Amino acid sequence: MAIGPRLDLRQSQSLVMTPQLRQAIKLLQSSNMEVIAFVEEELERNPLLERDETRTVVAEPAAPLQDAASAVAAGTMAVGDSSALDVDYSNVVDEGEAYTPSMGAGGRADFSDDLSGIDEMAGQGPSLRERLAEQIRLNFDDARDRLIGSALLAMLEPSGRLTLDARALAERLGCEVDVVEAVRRAMQRFEPTGMFCADLRECLAVQLQEAGRCDPFMERLLDHLPMLGRRDYRGLMEVCGVDHEDLTEMIAELKRLDPKPGAGGDEPPLTAIQPDVLMRPTPDGNWVLELNPDTLPRVLVNRGFAARAVVSLRDREQKSFLAEQLQSANWLVKSLEQRANTILKVASEIVRRQDGFFRHGVAFLRPLILRDVAEAVEMHESTVSRVTANKYMATPRGMLELKYFFTTAIQGTAGGESVSAEAVRHRIRGMVQAETADSVLSDDAIVLRLREEGVDIARRTVAKYREAMRIPSSVQRKRDKAVTA
């Protein structure tokens, strides 16, 4: 047998993830803010991309369409009780090379009260440490006290606590321990009150003293905070010398205090969530969905510039660069359009299936899984998962993430209709809120009530849901209601 080189021809299939496909998948699962940031980078990098700031959208009534794909192309969907999707309004734009978020005629008015400009005008204020440093300068005339105050500020924990070895600090600064303590006590009255305290008791006591509410009874309560943590209300009434009504008022006053006055002082302001989809009712009782035009970028491909550049360029590398940029720009516009159409298509199917929730509340939320929506819109489950991640819809019942509508099913009794887990949690919460001191429900009692209502649920499932909602056990709830009764 001869051994030597040989040339063979083989044919095989393989899935290749191109950079363009990876970009489309990334855009699909990104939030609107991430998409805007990505498009801004592309606008700076690609000379053939332009921001479309002059385009006007003209909306006019359209005839009903029979399939979801046609409705999606128009950018606005009307979702009714029937299985068909009807277009409420369609958009007319010049040329087809640009992607412009769609908006329904008259529908924009419900969401146009945009006050984001006010938030942008307000600059970020000084940090908590900067405010405390300013109070040190204003409250202490002596340079020694200001030096001690600065040293204490440097040792401050994020919660506002101060783990201090006063003697060691006094030796390091060359002063008396009493002087360090005097400065620390003065700084405890800074804004916010209760900073620079060694423990929780001292923090609460300073806040009560500042409010003029630290009487002997409250002092005894502060001395027995571990009993309060154990909810030993009967023992607290004995050691404090008060009845249950007075104890209830004292505990309520403690709850109004801030146990960690420094926590969150330097956190950046929360960013308001911008919805990807806007939902509104129609006069005939249906729902209209439209993409939010304020959160999606408007870009177009400058084909005129590309055509002129091709004629003037002579270098092969420059022509290759221009071709790559043109292809990248076209793909970005196509990816943005596909992303918007997919979001609208999936959101419309969710609204159709959860119609009872939007009309009647959480108790009517139906069980829903990704496979149900994927089969209805003829997409893969992974695509639906990416579409619903980090996407929000402004509904008549508030701003809700698309993931919220996917809940597991709990079987009904005697082969009845399944119930959404979220609806069951809502029902458990309602039962607990309706309890009185004489009618506290155990987990077994809640199971019996749910089964009477047609929900086949186990006791451990009720306990898991109750703990997830931070609802105490029936024994603890009975103690709490005995004190507040």
GROMACS .gro file of C-alpha atoms in nm:
model
  485
    1MET     CA    1   0.000   0.000   0.000
    2ALA     CA    2   0.148   0.330  -0.111
    3ILE     CA    3   0.165   0.616   0.140
    4GLY     CA    4   0.151   0.970   0.002
    5PRO     CA    5  -0.048   1.293  -0.021
    6ARG     CA    6  -0.400   1.271  -0.158
    7LEU     CA    7  -0.665   1.532  -0.245
    8ASP     CA    8  -1.023   1.450  -0.136
    9LEU     CA    9  -1.344   1.650  -0.191
   10ARG     CA   10  -1.599   1.635   0.091
   11GLN     CA   11  -1.932   1.808   0.138
   12SER     CA   12  -2.069   1.897   0.482
   13GLN     CA   13  -2.307   2.139   0.651
   14SER     CA   14  -2.225   2.363   0.946
   15LEU     CA   15  -2.382   2.659   1.120
   16VAL     CA   16  -2.165   2.969   1.098
   17MET     CA   17  -2.234   3.265   1.327
   18THR     CA   18  -2.143   3.570   1.118
   19PRO     CA   19  -2.058   3.904   1.283
   20GLN     CA   20  -2.377   4.052   1.138
   21LEU     CA   21  -2.588   3.773   1.287
   22ARG     CA   22  -2.422   3.817   1.627
   23GLN     CA   23  -2.496   4.189   1.605
   24ALA     CA   24  -2.864   4.126   1.528
   25ILE     CA   25  -2.895   3.883   1.821
   26LYS     CA   26  -2.723   4.129   2.054
   27LEU     CA   27  -2.956   4.411   1.949
   28LEU     CA   28  -3.257   4.186   1.997
   29GLN     CA   29  -3.181   4.113   2.363
   30SER     CA   30  -3.050   4.462   2.449
   31SER     CA   31  -3.256   4.726   2.627
   32ASN     CA   32  -3.355   5.045   2.445
   33MET     CA   33  -3.084   5.243   2.624
   34GLU     CA   34  -2.819   4.993   2.519
   35VAL     CA   35  -2.943   5.007   2.159
   36ILE     CA   36  -2.928   5.387   2.159
   37ALA     CA   37  -2.571   5.377   2.290
   38PHE     CA   38  -2.472   5.123   2.024
   39VAL     CA   39  -2.628   5.328   1.744
   40GLU     CA   40  -2.449   5.641   1.866
   41GLU     CA   41  -2.118   5.455   1.838
   42GLU     CA   42  -2.206   5.342   1.488
   43LEU     CA   43  -2.300   5.697   1.386
   44GLU     CA   44  -1.955   5.815   1.492
   45ARG     CA   45  -1.775   5.523   1.328
   46ASN     CA   46  -1.962   5.484   0.999
   47PRO     CA   47  -1.961   5.789   0.763
   48LEU     CA   48  -2.255   5.648   0.564
   49LEU     CA   49  -2.494   5.649   0.861
   50GLU     CA   50  -2.692   5.961   0.944
   51ARG     CA   51  -2.936   6.053   1.217
   52ASP     CA   52  -3.278   6.112   1.067
   53GLU     CA   53  -3.396   6.435   1.232
   54THR     CA   54  -3.604   6.584   0.950
   55ARG     CA   55  -3.832   6.297   0.865
   56THR     CA   56  -4.200   6.345   0.941
   57VAL     CA   57  -4.439   6.055   0.995
   58VAL     CA   58  -4.780   6.082   0.835
   59ALA     CA   59  -5.043   5.852   0.979
   60GLU     CA   60  -5.369   5.764   0.812
   61PRO     CA   61  -5.635   5.498   0.871
   62ALA     CA   62  -5.564   5.163   0.712
   63ALA     CA   63  -5.781   4.871   0.611
   64PRO     CA   64  -5.781   4.566   0.843
   65LEU     CA   65  -5.505   4.313   0.780
   66GLN     CA   66  -5.549   3.940   0.833
   67ASP     CA   67  -5.204   3.840   0.955
   68ALA     CA   68  -4.967   3.961   1.222
   69ALA     CA   69  -4.674   4.010   0.987
   70SER     CA   70  -4.856   4.272   0.783
   71ALA     CA   71  -4.966   4.454   1.097
   72VAL     CA   72  -4.613   4.454   1.231
   73ALA     CA   73  -4.482   4.606   0.910
   74ALA     CA   74  -4.716   4.900   0.967
   75GLY     CA   75  -4.567   4.953   1.313
   76THR     CA   76  -4.900   4.963   1.498
   77MET     CA   77  -5.115   4.673   1.608
   78ALA     CA   78  -5.474   4.663   1.726
   79VAL     CA   79  -5.537   4.368   1.955
   80GLY     CA   80  -5.894   4.264   2.015
   81ASP     CA   81  -6.077   3.968   2.161
   82SER     CA   82  -6.061   3.774   1.836
   83SER     CA   83  -5.760   3.586   1.709
   84ALA     CA   84  -5.696   3.821   1.417
   85LEU     CA   85  -5.478   4.128   1.439
   86ASP     CA   86  -5.612   4.450   1.292
   87VAL     CA   87  -5.414   4.757   1.202
   88ASP     CA   88  -5.543   5.070   1.369
   89TYR     CA   89  -5.312   5.310   1.188
   90SER     CA   90  -5.028   5.274   0.939
   91ASN     CA   91  -4.732   5.495   0.864
   92VAL     CA   92  -4.633   5.651   0.533
   93VAL     CA   93  -4.266   5.743   0.502
   94ASP     CA   94  -4.053   5.851   0.211
   95GLU     CA   95  -3.829   5.579   0.066
   96GLY     CA   96  -3.764   5.245   0.232
   97GLU     CA   97  -3.400   5.275   0.323
   98ALA     CA   98  -3.449   5.432   0.665
   99TYR     CA   99  -3.582   5.280   0.985
  100THR     CA  100  -3.815   5.511   1.175
  101PRO     CA  101  -4.006   5.397   1.487
  102SER     CA  102  -4.378   5.393   1.419
  103MET     CA  103  -4.645   5.584   1.602
  104GLY     CA  104  -5.022   5.570   1.584
  105ALA     CA  105  -5.237   5.866   1.498
  106GLY     CA  106  -5.366   6.025   1.813
  107GLY     CA  107  -5.210   5.753   2.026
  108ARG     CA  108  -4.905   5.957   2.116
  109ALA     CA  109  -5.109   6.197   2.327
  110ASP     CA  110  -5.148   5.949   2.612
  111PHE     CA  111  -4.771   5.925   2.659
  112SER     CA  112  -4.648   6.267   2.550
  113ASP     CA  113  -4.627   6.431   2.894
  114ASP     CA  114  -4.250   6.393   2.894
  115LEU     CA  115  -4.082   6.578   3.177
  116SER     CA  116  -3.740   6.426   3.121
  117GLY     CA  117  -3.602   6.769   3.032
  118ILE     CA  118  -3.656   6.885   3.389
  119ASP     CA  119  -3.455   6.589   3.519
  120GLU     CA  120  -3.176   6.663   3.273
  121MET     CA  121  -3.164   7.030   3.377
  122ALA     CA  122  -3.115   6.941   3.743
  123GLY     CA  123  -2.750   6.875   3.809
  124GLN     CA  124  -2.631   6.611   4.049
  125GLY     CA  125  -2.589   6.760   4.396
  126PRO     CA  126  -2.295   6.716   4.633
  127SER     CA  127  -2.231   6.374   4.782
  128LEU     CA  128  -2.311   6.287   5.143
  129ARG     CA  129  -1.946   6.317   5.250
  130GLU     CA  130  -1.920   6.656   5.082
  131ARG     CA  131  -2.228   6.777   5.271
  132LEU     CA  132  -2.085   6.647   5.599
  133ALA     CA  133  -1.750   6.814   5.530
  134GLU     CA  134  -1.930   7.142   5.468
  135GLN     CA  135  -2.115   7.108   5.800
  136ILE     CA  136  -1.782   7.049   5.976
  137ARG     CA  137  -1.650   7.377   5.838
  138LEU     CA  138  -1.966   7.565   5.936
  139ASN     CA  139  -2.012   7.423   6.288
  140PHE     CA  140  -1.657   7.417   6.425
  141ASP     CA  141  -1.462   7.741   6.461
  142ASP     CA  142  -1.164   7.579   6.629
  143ALA     CA  143  -0.905   7.431   6.390
  144ARG     CA  144  -0.851   7.142   6.632
  145ASP     CA  145  -1.220   7.046   6.624
  146ARG     CA  146  -1.226   7.068   6.245
  147LEU     CA  147  -0.923   6.837   6.231
  148ILE     CA  148  -1.092   6.585   6.461
  149GLY     CA  149  -1.413   6.610   6.260
  150SER     CA  150  -1.225   6.541   5.936
  151ALA     CA  151  -1.059   6.237   6.095
  152LEU     CA  152  -1.397   6.104   6.210
  153LEU     CA  153  -1.543   6.163   5.863
  154ALA     CA  154  -1.260   5.961   5.707
  155MET     CA  155  -1.342   5.669   5.939
  156LEU     CA  156  -1.719   5.680   5.868
  157GLU     CA  157  -1.873   5.356   5.738
  158PRO     CA  158  -2.115   5.359   5.440
  159SER     CA  159  -2.409   5.287   5.674
  160GLY     CA  160  -2.329   5.596   5.883
  161ARG     CA  161  -2.184   5.397   6.174
  162LEU     CA  162  -1.851   5.487   6.332
  163THR     CA  163  -1.646   5.205   6.482
  164LEU     CA  164  -1.414   5.423   6.687
  165ASP     CA  165  -1.133   5.369   6.931
  166ALA     CA  166  -1.156   5.718   7.080
  167ARG     CA  167  -0.844   5.676   7.295
  168ALA     CA  168  -0.625   5.567   7.002
  169LEU     CA  169  -0.752   5.854   6.788
  170ALA     CA  170  -0.693   6.104   7.070
  171GLU     CA  171  -0.334   5.985   7.111
  172ARG     CA  172  -0.273   6.009   6.738
  173LEU     CA  173  -0.412   6.364   6.723
  174GLY     CA  174  -0.252   6.472   7.049
  175CYS     CA  175  -0.570   6.570   7.234
  176GLU     CA  176  -0.795   6.450   7.515
  177VAL     CA  177  -1.044   6.166   7.475
  178ASP     CA  178  -1.323   6.390   7.604
  179VAL     CA  179  -1.255   6.636   7.322
  180VAL     CA  180  -1.290   6.362   7.057
  181GLU     CA  181  -1.615   6.245   7.215
  182ALA     CA  182  -1.752   6.599   7.231
  183VAL     CA  183  -1.685   6.651   6.859
  184ARG     CA  184  -1.841   6.315   6.778
  185ARG     CA  185  -2.156   6.393   6.978
  186ALA     CA  186  -2.189   6.729   6.802
  187MET     CA  187  -2.153   6.560   6.461
  188GLN     CA  188  -2.432   6.318   6.548
  189ARG     CA  189  -2.671   6.615   6.513
  190PHE     CA  190  -2.553   6.689   6.160
  191GLU     CA  191  -2.790   6.631   5.872
  192PRO     CA  192  -2.886   6.349   5.838
  193THR     CA  193  -2.929   6.302   6.213
  194GLY     CA  194  -2.791   5.984   6.365
  195MET     CA  195  -2.459   5.965   6.183
  196PHE     CA  196  -2.129   5.888   6.365
  197CYS     CA  197  -2.298   5.652   6.614
  198ALA     CA  198  -2.138   5.334   6.743
  199ASP     CA  199  -2.447   5.110   6.729
  200LEU     CA  200  -2.817   5.097   6.648
  201ARG     CA  201  -2.930   5.198   6.996
  202GLU     CA  202  -2.726   5.516   6.994
  203CYS     CA  203  -2.838   5.599   6.640
  204LEU     CA  204  -3.207   5.570   6.729
  205ALA     CA  205  -3.158   5.753   7.060
  206VAL     CA  206  -2.996   6.054   6.888
  207GLN     CA  207  -3.285   6.080   6.641
  208LEU     CA  208  -3.540   6.056   6.923
  209GLN     CA  209  -3.356   6.319   7.127
  210GLU     CA  210  -3.348   6.553   6.829
  211ALA     CA  211  -3.726   6.511   6.796
  212GLY     CA  212  -3.780   6.552   7.173
  213ARG     CA  213  -3.929   6.204   7.207
  214CYS     CA  214  -3.664   6.017   7.411
  215ASP     CA  215  -3.854   5.976   7.740
  216PRO     CA  216  -3.774   5.712   8.009
  217PHE     CA  217  -4.018   5.461   7.857
  218MET     CA  218  -3.854   5.491   7.517
  219GLU     CA  219  -3.512   5.458   7.682
  220ARG     CA  220  -3.619   5.124   7.830
  221LEU     CA  221  -3.742   5.010   7.491
  222LEU     CA  222  -3.406   5.102   7.336
  223ASP     CA  223  -3.232   4.906   7.610
  224HIS     CA  224  -3.424   4.593   7.506
  225LEU     CA  225  -3.401   4.606   7.126
  226PRO     CA  226  -3.318   4.231   7.105
  227MET     CA  227  -3.659   4.156   7.259
  228LEU     CA  228  -3.817   4.375   6.992
  229GLY     CA  229  -3.633   4.178   6.727
  230ARG     CA  230  -3.782   3.858   6.871
  231ARG     CA  231  -4.125   4.026   6.877
  232ASP     CA  232  -4.158   3.952   7.248
  233TYR     CA  233  -4.423   4.219   7.297
  234ARG     CA  234  -4.557   4.083   7.623
  235GLY     CA  235  -4.209   4.094   7.777
  236LEU     CA  236  -4.152   4.448   7.644
  237MET     CA  237  -4.474   4.571   7.805
  238GLU     CA  238  -4.349   4.440   8.139
  239VAL     CA  239  -3.995   4.583   8.124
  240CYS     CA  240  -4.112   4.919   7.984
  241GLY     CA  241  -4.409   4.953   8.217
  242VAL     CA  242  -4.659   5.035   7.940
  243ASP     CA  243  -4.977   4.877   7.804
  244HIS     CA  244  -5.011   4.734   7.452
  245GLU     CA  245  -5.153   5.059   7.311
  246ASP     CA  246  -4.854   5.263   7.429
  247LEU     CA  247  -4.612   4.994   7.312
  248THR     CA  248  -4.773   4.996   6.967
  249GLU     CA  249  -4.724   5.373   6.940
  250MET     CA  250  -4.362   5.348   7.059
  251ILE     CA  251  -4.282   5.077   6.804
  252ALA     CA  252  -4.449   5.278   6.528
  253GLU     CA  253  -4.234   5.576   6.623
  254LEU     CA  254  -3.919   5.365   6.605
  255LYS     CA  255  -4.018   5.243   6.259
  256ARG     CA  256  -4.029   5.602   6.138
  257LEU     CA  257  -3.660   5.646   6.223
  258ASP     CA  258  -3.370   5.567   5.991
  259PRO     CA  259  -3.151   5.284   6.131
  260LYS     CA  260  -2.880   5.350   5.869
  261PRO     CA  261  -2.887   5.723   5.788
  262GLY     CA  262  -2.576   5.698   5.572
  263ALA     CA  263  -2.697   5.416   5.348
  264GLY     CA  264  -2.772   5.530   4.996
  265GLY     CA  265  -2.645   5.881   5.053
  266ASP     CA  266  -2.391   5.863   4.770
  267GLU     CA  267  -2.588   5.643   4.531
  268PRO     CA  268  -2.658   5.794   4.188
  269PRO     CA  269  -3.018   5.895   4.116
  270LEU     CA  270  -3.237   5.622   3.976
  271THR     CA  271  -3.289   5.630   3.601
  272ALA     CA  272  -3.649   5.622   3.489
  273ILE     CA  273  -3.742   5.318   3.281
  274GLN     CA  274  -3.849   5.400   2.929
  275PRO     CA  275  -4.105   5.159   2.780
  276ASP     CA  276  -4.034   4.987   2.450
  277VAL     CA  277  -4.403   4.936   2.373
  278LEU     CA  278  -4.698   5.166   2.441
  279MET     CA  279  -5.042   5.020   2.502
  280ARG     CA  280  -5.376   5.201   2.508
  281PRO     CA  281  -5.743   5.107   2.490
  282THR     CA  282  -5.961   5.195   2.194
  283PRO     CA  283  -6.321   5.321   2.207
  284ASP     CA  284  -6.447   4.981   2.083
  285GLY     CA  285  -6.291   4.797   2.378
  286ASN     CA  286  -5.980   4.661   2.208
  287TRP     CA  287  -5.611   4.738   2.263
  288VAL     CA  288  -5.363   4.921   2.042
  289LEU     CA  289  -4.989   4.859   2.070
  290GLU     CA  290  -4.723   5.080   1.919
  291LEU     CA  291  -4.350   5.116   1.945
  292ASN     CA  292  -4.228   5.401   2.161
  293PRO     CA  293  -4.078   5.653   1.914
  294ASP     CA  294  -3.892   5.838   2.190
  295THR     CA  295  -3.666   5.547   2.279
  296LEU     CA  296  -3.562   5.413   1.941
  297PRO     CA  297  -3.305   5.586   1.719
  298ARG     CA  298  -3.387   5.707   1.371
  299VAL     CA  299  -3.108   5.634   1.127
  300LEU     CA  300  -3.075   5.620   0.751
  301VAL     CA  301  -2.811   5.528   0.495
  302ASN     CA  302  -2.670   5.817   0.294
  303ARG     CA  303  -2.673   5.640  -0.043
  304GLY     CA  304  -2.610   5.962  -0.232
  305PHE     CA  305  -2.280   6.017  -0.054
  306ALA     CA  306  -2.185   5.654  -0.113
  307ALA     CA  307  -2.255   5.682  -0.487
  308ARG     CA  308  -2.048   6.000  -0.521
  309ALA     CA  309  -1.763   5.851  -0.320
  310VAL     CA  310  -1.745   5.539  -0.538
  311VAL     CA  311  -1.699   5.751  -0.850
  312SER     CA  312  -1.423   5.965  -0.699
  313LEU     CA  313  -1.225   5.686  -0.530
  314ARG     CA  314  -0.937   5.525  -0.718
  315ASP     CA  315  -0.761   5.327  -0.447
  316ARG     CA  316  -0.877   4.965  -0.408
  317GLU     CA  317  -0.845   4.970  -0.029
  318GLN     CA  318  -1.059   5.283  -0.006
  319LYS     CA  319  -1.327   5.126  -0.226
  320SER     CA  320  -1.318   4.811  -0.012
  321PHE     CA  321  -1.355   5.021   0.303
  322LEU     CA  322  -1.652   5.207   0.154
  323ALA     CA  323  -1.819   4.880   0.054
  324GLU     CA  324  -1.776   4.741   0.405
  325GLN     CA  325  -1.924   5.054   0.561
  326LEU     CA  326  -2.221   5.046   0.321
  327GLN     CA  327  -2.286   4.682   0.402
  328SER     CA  328  -2.257   4.752   0.777
  329ALA     CA  329  -2.495   5.048   0.754
  330ASN     CA  330  -2.754   4.851   0.558
  331TRP     CA  331  -2.731   4.564   0.804
  332LEU     CA  332  -2.776   4.795   1.104
  333VAL     CA  333  -3.089   4.952   0.956
  334LYS     CA  334  -3.226   4.607   0.875
  335SER     CA  335  -3.143   4.476   1.224
  336LEU     CA  336  -3.315   4.769   1.393
  337GLU     CA  337  -3.625   4.721   1.183
  338GLN     CA  338  -3.630   4.348   1.249
  339ARG     CA  339  -3.583   4.407   1.623
  340ALA     CA  340  -3.874   4.652   1.635
  341ASN     CA  341  -4.104   4.423   1.435
  342THR     CA  342  -4.021   4.124   1.652
  343ILE     CA  343  -4.083   4.314   1.977
  344LEU     CA  344  -4.420   4.436   1.853
  345LYS     CA  345  -4.521   4.093   1.729
  346VAL     CA  346  -4.435   3.919   2.058
  347ALA     CA  347  -4.593   4.193   2.270
  348SER     CA  348  -4.916   4.168   2.072
  349GLU     CA  349  -4.938   3.794   2.132
  350ILE     CA  350  -4.878   3.847   2.505
  351VAL     CA  351  -5.156   4.108   2.523
  352ARG     CA  352  -5.397   3.879   2.339
  353ARG     CA  353  -5.333   3.592   2.580
  354GLN     CA  354  -5.340   3.809   2.894
  355ASP     CA  355  -5.647   4.012   2.800
  356GLY     CA  356  -5.822   3.916   3.125
  357PHE     CA  357  -5.537   4.058   3.331
  358PHE     CA  358  -5.555   4.398   3.161
  359ARG     CA  359  -5.932   4.414   3.200
  360HIS     CA  360  -5.981   4.266   3.548
  361GLY     CA  361  -5.649   4.250   3.736
  362VAL     CA  362  -5.385   4.007   3.863
  363ALA     CA  363  -5.637   3.743   3.964
  364PHE     CA  364  -5.704   3.683   3.594
  365LEU     CA  365  -5.338   3.644   3.490
  366ARG     CA  366  -5.318   3.324   3.285
  367PRO     CA  367  -5.033   3.071   3.291
  368LEU     CA  368  -4.796   3.140   3.004
  369ILE     CA  369  -4.464   2.995   2.893
  370LEU     CA  370  -4.221   3.092   2.618
  371ARG     CA  371  -4.323   2.795   2.404
  372ASP     CA  372  -4.684   2.916   2.385
  373VAL     CA  373  -4.585   3.253   2.240
  374ALA     CA  374  -4.310   3.105   2.022
  375GLU     CA  375  -4.555   2.867   1.852
  376ALA     CA  376  -4.813   3.141   1.800
  377VAL     CA  377  -4.570   3.387   1.636
  378GLU     CA  378  -4.371   3.111   1.461
  379MET     CA  379  -4.039   3.188   1.628
  380HIS     CA  380  -3.791   2.989   1.831
  381GLU     CA  381  -3.821   2.995   2.209
  382SER     CA  382  -3.473   3.147   2.240
  383THR     CA  383  -3.583   3.437   2.017
  384VAL     CA  384  -3.889   3.504   2.235
  385SER     CA  385  -3.667   3.485   2.543
  386ARG     CA  386  -3.431   3.747   2.398
  387VAL     CA  387  -3.721   3.972   2.293
  388THR     CA  388  -3.878   3.974   2.639
  389ALA     CA  389  -3.550   4.034   2.826
  390ASN     CA  390  -3.505   4.395   2.946
  391LYS     CA  391  -3.814   4.509   2.754
  392TYR     CA  392  -4.097   4.704   2.916
  393MET     CA  393  -4.452   4.788   2.815
  394ALA     CA  394  -4.651   5.087   2.936
  395THR     CA  395  -4.998   4.950   3.007
  396PRO     CA  396  -5.315   5.084   3.174
  397ARG     CA  397  -5.201   4.880   3.478
  398GLY     CA  398  -4.856   5.035   3.496
  399MET     CA  399  -4.510   4.980   3.355
  400LEU     CA  400  -4.450   4.606   3.332
  401GLU     CA  401  -4.160   4.399   3.203
  402LEU     CA  402  -4.256   4.154   2.930
  403LYS     CA  403  -4.109   3.874   3.143
  404TYR     CA  404  -4.375   3.948   3.406
  405PHE     CA  405  -4.647   3.785   3.196
  406PHE     CA  406  -4.473   3.446   3.188
  407THR     CA  407  -4.576   3.248   3.496
  408THR     CA  408  -4.593   2.879   3.576
  409ALA     CA  409  -4.923   2.696   3.592
  410ILE     CA  410  -5.082   2.545   3.902
  411GLN     CA  411  -5.330   2.270   3.827
  412GLY     CA  412  -5.694   2.314   3.912
  413THR     CA  413  -5.886   2.069   4.130
  414ALA     CA  414  -6.088   1.791   3.967
  415GLY     CA  415  -5.927   1.856   3.630
  416GLY     CA  416  -6.029   2.223   3.628
  417GLU     CA  417  -5.852   2.504   3.445
  418SER     CA  418  -5.494   2.580   3.546
  419VAL     CA  419  -5.419   2.898   3.740
  420SER     CA  420  -5.120   3.131   3.715
  421ALA     CA  421  -4.873   3.117   4.002
  422GLU     CA  422  -4.874   3.497   4.017
  423ALA     CA  423  -5.252   3.495   4.055
  424VAL     CA  424  -5.222   3.245   4.342
  425ARG     CA  425  -4.963   3.464   4.516
  426HIS     CA  426  -5.197   3.761   4.476
  427ARG     CA  427  -5.481   3.559   4.632
  428ILE     CA  428  -5.263   3.451   4.928
  429ARG     CA  429  -5.162   3.812   4.989
  430GLY     CA  430  -5.529   3.916   4.983
  431MET     CA  431  -5.622   3.648   5.237
  432VAL     CA  432  -5.349   3.759   5.477
  433GLN     CA  433  -5.441   4.127   5.443
  434ALA     CA  434  -5.804   4.045   5.530
  435GLU     CA  435  -5.709   3.866   5.852
  436THR     CA  436  -5.815   3.989   6.194
  437ALA     CA  437  -5.670   3.907   6.534
  438ASP     CA  438  -5.924   3.624   6.572
  439SER     CA  439  -5.902   3.485   6.220
  440VAL     CA  440  -5.533   3.436   6.137
  441LEU     CA  441  -5.497   3.165   5.871
  442SER     CA  442  -5.237   2.891   5.892
  443ASP     CA  443  -5.075   2.756   5.576
  444ASP     CA  444  -5.305   2.453   5.594
  445ALA     CA  445  -5.610   2.679   5.617
  446ILE     CA  446  -5.492   2.876   5.313
  447VAL     CA  447  -5.449   2.548   5.122
  448LEU     CA  448  -5.809   2.448   5.205
  449ARG     CA  449  -5.946   2.784   5.092
  450LEU     CA  450  -5.752   2.772   4.766
  451ARG     CA  451  -5.875   2.420   4.697
  452GLU     CA  452  -6.231   2.537   4.758
  453GLU     CA  453  -6.165   2.800   4.491
  454GLY     CA  454  -6.042   2.533   4.249
  455VAL     CA  455  -5.664   2.557   4.299
  456ASP     CA  456  -5.482   2.229   4.369
  457ILE     CA  457  -5.180   2.345   4.568
  458ALA     CA  458  -4.953   2.184   4.827
  459ARG     CA  459  -4.882   2.328   5.171
  460ARG     CA  460  -4.508   2.361   5.101
  461THR     CA  461  -4.591   2.566   4.790
  462VAL     CA  462  -4.804   2.803   4.997
  463ALA     CA  463  -4.520   2.836   5.250
  464LYS     CA  464  -4.271   2.905   4.969
  465TYR     CA  465  -4.490   3.176   4.816
  466ARG     CA  466  -4.559   3.330   5.159
  467GLU     CA  467  -4.189   3.347   5.244
  468ALA     CA  468  -4.107   3.493   4.900
  469MET     CA  469  -4.358   3.773   4.969
  470ARG     CA  470  -4.200   3.824   5.316
  471ILE     CA  471  -4.520   3.735   5.497
  472PRO     CA  472  -4.451   3.605   5.852
  473SER     CA  473  -4.584   3.273   5.974
  474SER     CA  474  -4.934   3.248   6.118
  475VAL     CA  475  -4.792   3.230   6.473
  476GLN     CA  476  -4.597   3.552   6.423
  477ARG     CA  477  -4.891   3.727   6.255
  478LYS     CA  478  -5.115   3.631   6.547
  479ARG     CA  479  -4.867   3.789   6.792
  480ASP     CA  480  -4.845   4.105   6.586
  481LYS     CA  481  -5.221   4.145   6.560
  482ALA     CA  482  -5.262   4.078   6.934
  483VAL     CA  483  -5.047   4.383   7.008
  484THR     CA  484  -5.212   4.611   6.750
  485ALA     CA  485  -5.569   4.499   6.832
   0.00000   0.00000   0.00000
